[in-house]
Coordinates of C-alpha atoms in Angstrom, one line a residue:
X444 CA -5.6 23.6 51.4
X445 CA -2.8 22.4 53.5
X446 CA 0.4 22.0 52.2
X447 CA 0.1 18.0 52.8
X448 CA -3.2 17.7 51.3
X449 CA -3.6 17.9 47.6
X450 CA -5.8 20.2 45.9
X451 CA -8.6 18.3 44.1
X452 CA -8.6 18.1 40.4
X453 CA -12.1 18.2 39.4
X454 CA -14.5 20.1 41.5
X455 CA -18.6 19.8 41.3
X456 CA -20.2 22.9 42.0
X457 CA -23.8 22.8 42.6
X458 CA -26.1 25.9 42.6
X459 CA -28.9 25.5 44.8
X460 CA -32.2 27.6 44.5
X461 CA -36.0 27.2 45.4
X462 CA -37.5 25.4 42.1
X463 CA -40.7 26.6 40.6
X464 CA -43.6 24.6 38.7
X465 CA -42.7 24.4 34.3
X466 CA -46.5 24.1 33.9
X467 CA -50.2 24.5 35.3
X468 CA -50.2 20.9 36.1
X469 CA -47.4 21.5 38.4
X470 CA -48.4 24.3 40.9
X471 CA -50.1 22.1 43.2
X472 CA -47.2 19.4 43.3
X473 CA -44.9 22.4 44.0
X474 CA -46.8 23.5 46.3
X475 CA -47.4 20.3 48.5
X476 CA -43.6 19.5 48.5
X477 CA -42.7 23.1 49.6
X478 CA -45.3 22.8 52.6
X479 CA -44.5 19.6 53.3
X480 CA -40.7 20.1 54.1
X481 CA -40.2 20.0 57.6
X482 CA -38.1 23.1 57.7
X483 CA -41.4 25.0 56.6
X484 CA -44.4 23.4 58.2
X485 CA -42.5 22.5 62.0
X486 CA -45.2 19.7 62.6
X487 CA -44.1 15.8 63.0
X488 CA -46.2 13.4 60.2
X489 CA -49.0 12.7 59.4
X490 CA -50.0 16.0 61.0
X491 CA -47.8 18.2 58.7
X492 CA -48.4 15.8 55.4
X493 CA -52.2 16.7 56.0
X494 CA -51.6 20.3 56.6
X495 CA -49.5 20.0 53.0
X496 CA -52.1 18.5 51.3
X497 CA -54.9 21.1 52.7
X498 CA -52.5 24.0 51.8
X499 CA -51.4 22.8 48.1
X500 CA -55.1 22.2 47.6
X501 CA -56.6 25.3 49.0
X502 CA -53.1 27.6 47.0
X503 CA -53.6 25.9 43.8
X504 CA -55.8 28.3 42.1
X505 CA -54.4 31.4 43.3
X506 CA -50.9 30.5 42.2
X507 CA -52.0 29.1 39.1
X508 CA -53.5 32.6 38.4
X509 CA -50.2 34.0 39.7
X510 CA -47.9 32.0 36.8
X511 CA -50.5 32.2 34.4
X512 CA -48.8 36.0 34.6
X513 CA -45.6 34.5 33.6
X514 CA -46.6 32.0 31.2
X515 CA -48.2 29.6 32.8
X516 CA -45.1 28.3 34.7
X517 CA -42.1 29.8 36.7
X518 CA -39.0 31.1 35.0
X519 CA -36.8 30.4 37.4
X520 CA -35.3 27.3 36.2
X521 CA -34.2 29.2 33.3
X522 CA -33.2 31.6 35.1
X523 CA -30.6 29.6 37.5
X524 CA -29.8 27.7 34.7
X525 CA -28.5 31.3 33.1
X526 CA -26.3 31.7 36.1
X527 CA -24.9 28.2 36.2
X528 CA -23.7 28.9 32.9
X529 CA -22.0 32.1 33.5
X530 CA -20.7 31.0 36.6
X531 CA -19.3 27.8 34.1
X532 CA -17.9 30.0 32.2
X533 CA -15.9 32.3 34.6
X534 CA -14.5 29.4 36.3
X535 CA -13.9 27.6 33.1
X536 CA -14.1 23.7 32.4
X537 CA -10.5 22.7 31.4
X538 CA -8.0 21.5 33.7
X539 CA -5.7 24.5 34.3
X540 CA -7.6 27.6 33.4
X541 CA -5.9 30.0 34.9
X542 CA -9.5 32.3 35.0
X543 CA -11.1 30.1 37.2
X544 CA -9.0 29.1 39.7
X545 CA -5.7 31.0 40.0
X546 CA -3.1 29.2 41.5
X547 CA -5.0 25.9 42.1
X548 CA -3.1 24.5 38.8
X549 CA -4.6 21.4 36.9
X550 CA -8.5 22.0 38.6
X551 CA -11.3 21.9 36.3
X552 CA -15.0 22.1 37.2
X553 CA -18.8 21.5 36.2
X554 CA -21.7 23.8 37.6
X555 CA -24.8 21.6 38.2
X556 CA -28.2 23.1 39.4
X557 CA -30.3 21.5 42.3
X558 CA -33.8 22.6 42.8
X559 CA -35.5 21.8 46.6
X560 CA -39.4 21.9 45.4
X561 CA -39.4 20.9 41.4
X562 CA -37.3 19.4 38.6
X563 CA -34.4 19.1 38.6
X564 CA -34.5 18.2 42.3
X565 CA -31.5 16.8 44.4
X566 CA -31.8 13.2 43.4
X567 CA -31.6 13.6 40.0
X568 CA -28.5 16.3 40.1
X569 CA -26.8 13.9 42.8
X570 CA -26.8 11.6 40.3
X571 CA -25.6 13.8 37.6
X572 CA -22.6 14.5 40.0
X573 CA -21.5 11.2 40.9
X574 CA -21.0 10.1 37.1
X575 CA -19.2 13.5 37.0
X576 CA -16.7 11.5 39.6
X577 CA -15.5 14.7 41.3
X578 CA -12.8 14.8 44.4
X579 CA -14.8 17.8 45.5
X580 CA -18.3 19.0 45.8
X581 CA -19.2 22.6 46.5
X582 CA -22.5 23.6 47.6
X583 CA -23.6 27.0 46.6
X584 CA -26.7 28.4 47.5
X585 CA -28.6 31.3 45.6
X586 CA -29.7 32.3 48.8
X587 CA -27.9 35.2 49.8
X588 CA -29.0 35.0 53.3
X589 CA -28.6 31.8 55.5
X590 CA -32.1 30.4 56.8
X591 CA -32.8 27.4 58.3
X592 CA -36.0 27.1 55.9
X593 CA -33.5 27.8 52.4
X594 CA -30.1 26.8 53.1
X595 CA -30.4 24.3 55.6
X596 CA -33.0 22.8 54.1
X597 CA -31.5 22.6 50.7
X598 CA -28.4 21.2 52.3
X599 CA -30.0 18.7 54.2
X600 CA -31.9 17.4 50.9
X601 CA -28.8 17.3 49.3
X602 CA -26.9 15.0 51.7
X603 CA -29.9 12.6 51.6
X604 CA -29.7 12.5 48.4
X605 CA -26.1 12.0 48.1
X606 CA -26.2 9.0 50.3
X607 CA -29.0 7.2 48.5
X608 CA -26.8 7.6 45.0
X609 CA -23.6 6.5 46.9
X610 CA -21.8 9.9 46.2
X611 CA -19.0 9.9 48.7
X612 CA -16.9 12.5 47.3
X613 CA -16.1 15.3 50.1
X614 CA -18.5 18.2 50.1
X615 CA -18.3 21.4 51.4
X616 CA -21.6 24.3 52.2
X617 CA -21.0 27.9 51.2
X618 CA -23.3 28.5 53.9
X619 CA -24.2 32.4 53.2
X620 CA -22.8 35.6 51.5
X621 CA -25.3 38.6 52.5
X622 CA -22.4 41.0 52.4
X623 CA -20.2 39.8 49.3
X624 CA -18.8 42.6 47.6
X625 CA -19.5 41.1 44.0
X626 CA -23.3 40.3 45.4
X627 CA -23.5 44.1 46.8
X628 CA -21.9 46.0 43.8
X629 CA -24.1 44.4 41.2
X630 CA -27.4 45.4 43.4
X631 CA -26.3 48.7 44.0
X632 CA -25.5 49.1 39.9
X633 CA -28.7 48.1 39.1
X634 CA -30.5 50.8 41.5
X635 CA -28.6 54.1 40.5
X636 CA -29.4 54.8 37.2
X637 CA -33.3 53.7 38.2
X638 CA -32.4 56.1 41.2
X639 CA -31.7 58.8 39.3
X640 CA -34.6 58.8 37.4
X641 CA -37.2 58.3 40.5
X642 CA -35.2 61.3 42.0
X643 CA -37.3 63.5 39.1
X644 CA -40.4 62.7 41.1
X645 CA -39.1 63.6 44.8
X646 CA -36.7 62.6 47.5
X647 CA -37.0 58.6 46.5
X648 CA -37.2 55.8 49.6
X649 CA -35.4 52.5 48.9
X650 CA -37.4 49.7 50.0
X651 CA -34.7 46.6 50.5
X652 CA -37.5 44.1 50.2
X653 CA -36.6 40.5 51.4
X654 CA -39.1 37.3 51.7
X655 CA -40.6 37.4 55.2
X656 CA -40.3 34.8 57.9
X657 CA -42.4 33.9 60.6
X658 CA -41.2 35.5 64.1
X659 CA -41.0 32.1 65.8
X660 CA -38.6 31.1 63.3
X661 CA -36.2 33.6 63.6
X662 CA -36.7 33.2 67.4
X663 CA -35.4 30.0 67.3
X664 CA -31.8 31.1 66.7
X665 CA -32.2 31.7 62.6
X666 CA -29.6 34.3 61.5
X667 CA -31.8 35.3 58.6
X668 CA -33.3 38.6 59.7
X669 CA -29.9 39.5 61.1
X670 CA -28.3 38.8 57.7
X671 CA -31.0 40.5 55.6
X672 CA -30.2 43.9 57.6
X673 CA -26.4 43.2 57.1
X674 CA -27.4 43.5 53.3
X675 CA -29.6 46.2 53.3
X676 CA -26.8 47.7 55.1
X677 CA -24.1 47.3 53.0
X678 CA -26.0 48.3 49.6
X679 CA -27.3 51.7 51.0
X680 CA -23.5 52.4 51.9
X681 CA -22.1 51.1 48.5
X682 CA -24.8 53.7 46.6
X683 CA -22.9 56.3 48.3
X684 CA -25.8 58.3 48.1
X685 CA -25.9 61.4 51.2
X686 CA -29.0 60.8 53.2
X687 CA -30.5 58.0 51.6
X688 CA -33.8 57.2 52.8
X689 CA -34.0 53.1 53.1
X690 CA -36.1 50.9 54.8
X691 CA -35.6 47.2 55.3
X692 CA -38.8 45.5 55.1
X693 CA -40.1 42.3 54.3
X694 CA -42.7 40.8 51.7
X695 CA -44.9 37.1 50.8
X696 CA -46.4 37.1 54.4
X697 CA -48.9 34.4 54.4
X698 CA -51.2 32.5 57.1
X699 CA -52.4 34.0 60.9
X700 CA -48.6 33.8 62.6
X701 CA -46.4 36.9 63.4
X702 CA -44.4 37.6 60.9
X703 CA -40.9 39.8 60.9
X704 CA -41.3 43.6 59.8
X705 CA -42.1 46.1 58.9
X706 CA -43.9 44.6 55.9
X707 CA -43.1 45.6 52.1
X708 CA -46.9 46.5 52.0
X709 CA -47.2 48.7 54.8
X710 CA -44.0 50.5 54.0
X711 CA -45.9 51.0 50.4
X712 CA -48.7 52.5 51.9
X713 CA -47.0 54.6 54.2
X714 CA -44.5 56.1 51.3
X715 CA -47.8 57.2 49.6
X716 CA -49.0 58.9 52.7
X717 CA -45.7 61.2 52.5
X718 CA -46.0 61.7 48.8
X719 CA -42.3 59.5 48.7
X720 CA -41.3 58.1 45.3
X721 CA -40.2 54.4 45.9
X722 CA -37.9 51.8 44.3
X723 CA -38.5 47.8 45.9
X724 CA -35.1 46.1 45.4
X725 CA -35.5 42.3 45.7
X726 CA -32.3 41.7 48.2
X727 CA -32.5 38.1 48.8
X728 CA -33.9 37.2 45.5
X729 CA -30.5 36.9 43.0
X730 CA -33.2 35.2 40.4
X731 CA -36.2 36.5 38.4
X732 CA -39.3 34.5 39.6
X733 CA -43.1 34.9 40.5
X734 CA -42.2 37.3 43.6
X735 CA -40.4 39.5 41.8
X736 CA -42.2 39.4 38.4
X737 CA -45.4 39.2 40.0
X738 CA -45.7 40.0 43.8
X739 CA -43.5 43.1 43.3
X740 CA -43.8 44.3 39.6
X741 CA -47.8 43.8 39.2
X742 CA -49.4 43.6 42.8
X743 CA -47.2 46.3 44.7
X744 CA -47.2 48.3 41.8
X745 CA -50.9 48.7 41.6
X746 CA -50.9 49.1 45.7
X747 CA -48.5 51.6 45.2
X748 CA -51.0 53.7 43.1
X749 CA -53.6 52.8 45.0
X750 CA -51.7 54.3 48.2
X751 CA -50.6 58.0 46.4
X752 CA -47.5 57.0 45.5
X753 CA -45.7 59.1 42.9
X754 CA -43.9 57.1 41.3
X755 CA -42.9 53.0 41.8
X756 CA -39.6 51.2 40.6
X757 CA -39.2 47.5 40.5
X758 CA -35.3 47.0 40.8
X759 CA -34.6 43.9 38.9
X760 CA -32.6 41.1 40.6
X761 CA -28.4 40.5 40.0
X762 CA -29.4 37.9 37.7
X763 CA -26.2 37.3 35.8
X764 CA -24.4 40.9 36.2
X765 CA -20.8 40.3 36.2
X766 CA -19.9 41.4 39.5
X767 CA -22.1 39.0 41.0
X768 CA -20.8 36.1 38.8
X769 CA -17.7 37.0 39.8
X770 CA -18.2 37.5 43.3
X771 CA -19.8 33.5 43.1
X772 CA -16.2 32.4 41.6
X773 CA -14.3 33.7 44.2
X774 CA -16.3 32.1 46.6
X775 CA -16.0 29.1 44.7
X776 CA -12.4 28.9 44.6
X777 CA -12.1 30.2 48.5
X778 CA -13.8 27.0 49.1
X779 CA -11.7 24.9 46.8
X780 CA -8.3 26.3 48.1
X781 CA -9.3 26.0 52.0
X782 CA -10.2 22.4 53.8
X783 CA -12.6 23.9 56.2
X784 CA -16.0 25.4 55.8
X785 CA -16.5 28.9 54.5
X786 CA -18.5 31.6 55.5
X787 CA -19.4 34.5 53.4
X788 CA -16.2 36.3 51.8
X789 CA -14.5 35.9 54.9
X790 CA -13.9 32.7 55.5
X791 CA -15.2 32.3 58.4
X792 CA -18.4 32.6 60.6
X793 CA -20.1 35.9 60.4
X794 CA -23.3 35.9 62.5
X795 CA -22.9 36.5 66.2
X796 CA -22.3 33.1 68.3
X797 CA -26.1 33.2 69.7
X798 CA -27.3 32.3 66.5
X799 CA -27.1 28.4 66.9
X800 CA -29.1 28.2 63.5
X801 CA -26.0 28.6 62.3
X802 CA -24.1 25.9 60.1
X803 CA -20.7 27.3 61.4
X804 CA -21.5 26.5 64.6
X805 CA -18.1 25.5 65.4
X806 CA -16.5 29.0 63.9
X807 CA -15.9 32.1 65.7

């Protein structure tokens, strides 16, 4: 914050996440909301509406079966609320909380949750934030790597909701943090004891698995894959294991389009052919949900057994691990203390300039 510009006294921190159905009957409308997003299905209406209706109808039954493994609903909201509570505690809520904002005396904060495709969505949360009457809104996605399909979509939905409810407070987007030290250290901490156990079955291979994207989205200057590669490199380095065998791969492929790779399932099969024990690290997810608890834990574990993998381990997400929450708090403090956009822990753009999909277009 410049010397001539007073720092905000009241800060609203809004955590973005995907959302998930809260009951079996919510599965189909949740899927419709997902596929009706123009960042996901890049067609004009009415074609996007028709495609979203068709896909959500077709996928409702198998998706409901997936959520049945989780008690009929997604645990993502509860997990995100736990992260919000941990971040709230770390920042402090009382004016002048020394643990929260350091040298910015008199700052108070409140952490909110806004989901993209199911409740509480941006419209609900924007009304709550307006009632809080903040001097500054900090948008903090729980997507460490930026993509036009996640962070940009959530930010767009937030802007529209804020305009609708008349929320006019200055707003700053923390666009990404793929190599933030707290996130990297928390992930490495989760891996180390599990790696040691897996090593009793041979030299493990670590699969850093992220949600995939169609190649055409990455080709349109989306920096997601580049940032995922930086995350994998950073975690591998933080582990400090000599000659670590690791691969950056991608899961959750759907539809006939060509997706970025290598795919996680192909890497599991390759590990089976080579007799390698594996650890699957969900490096693009920070909260447990269907893609970690079902796709990795159940489906990939079954695939590993069929493929002859001698030992399979799913590494938990960082959740509320103190290094991760501390890292988020640092990002928030940095955003409050500066009167310009913040990108990762550096306070400036980290992506190469040819990624025009990056929101920090004017930064270098």
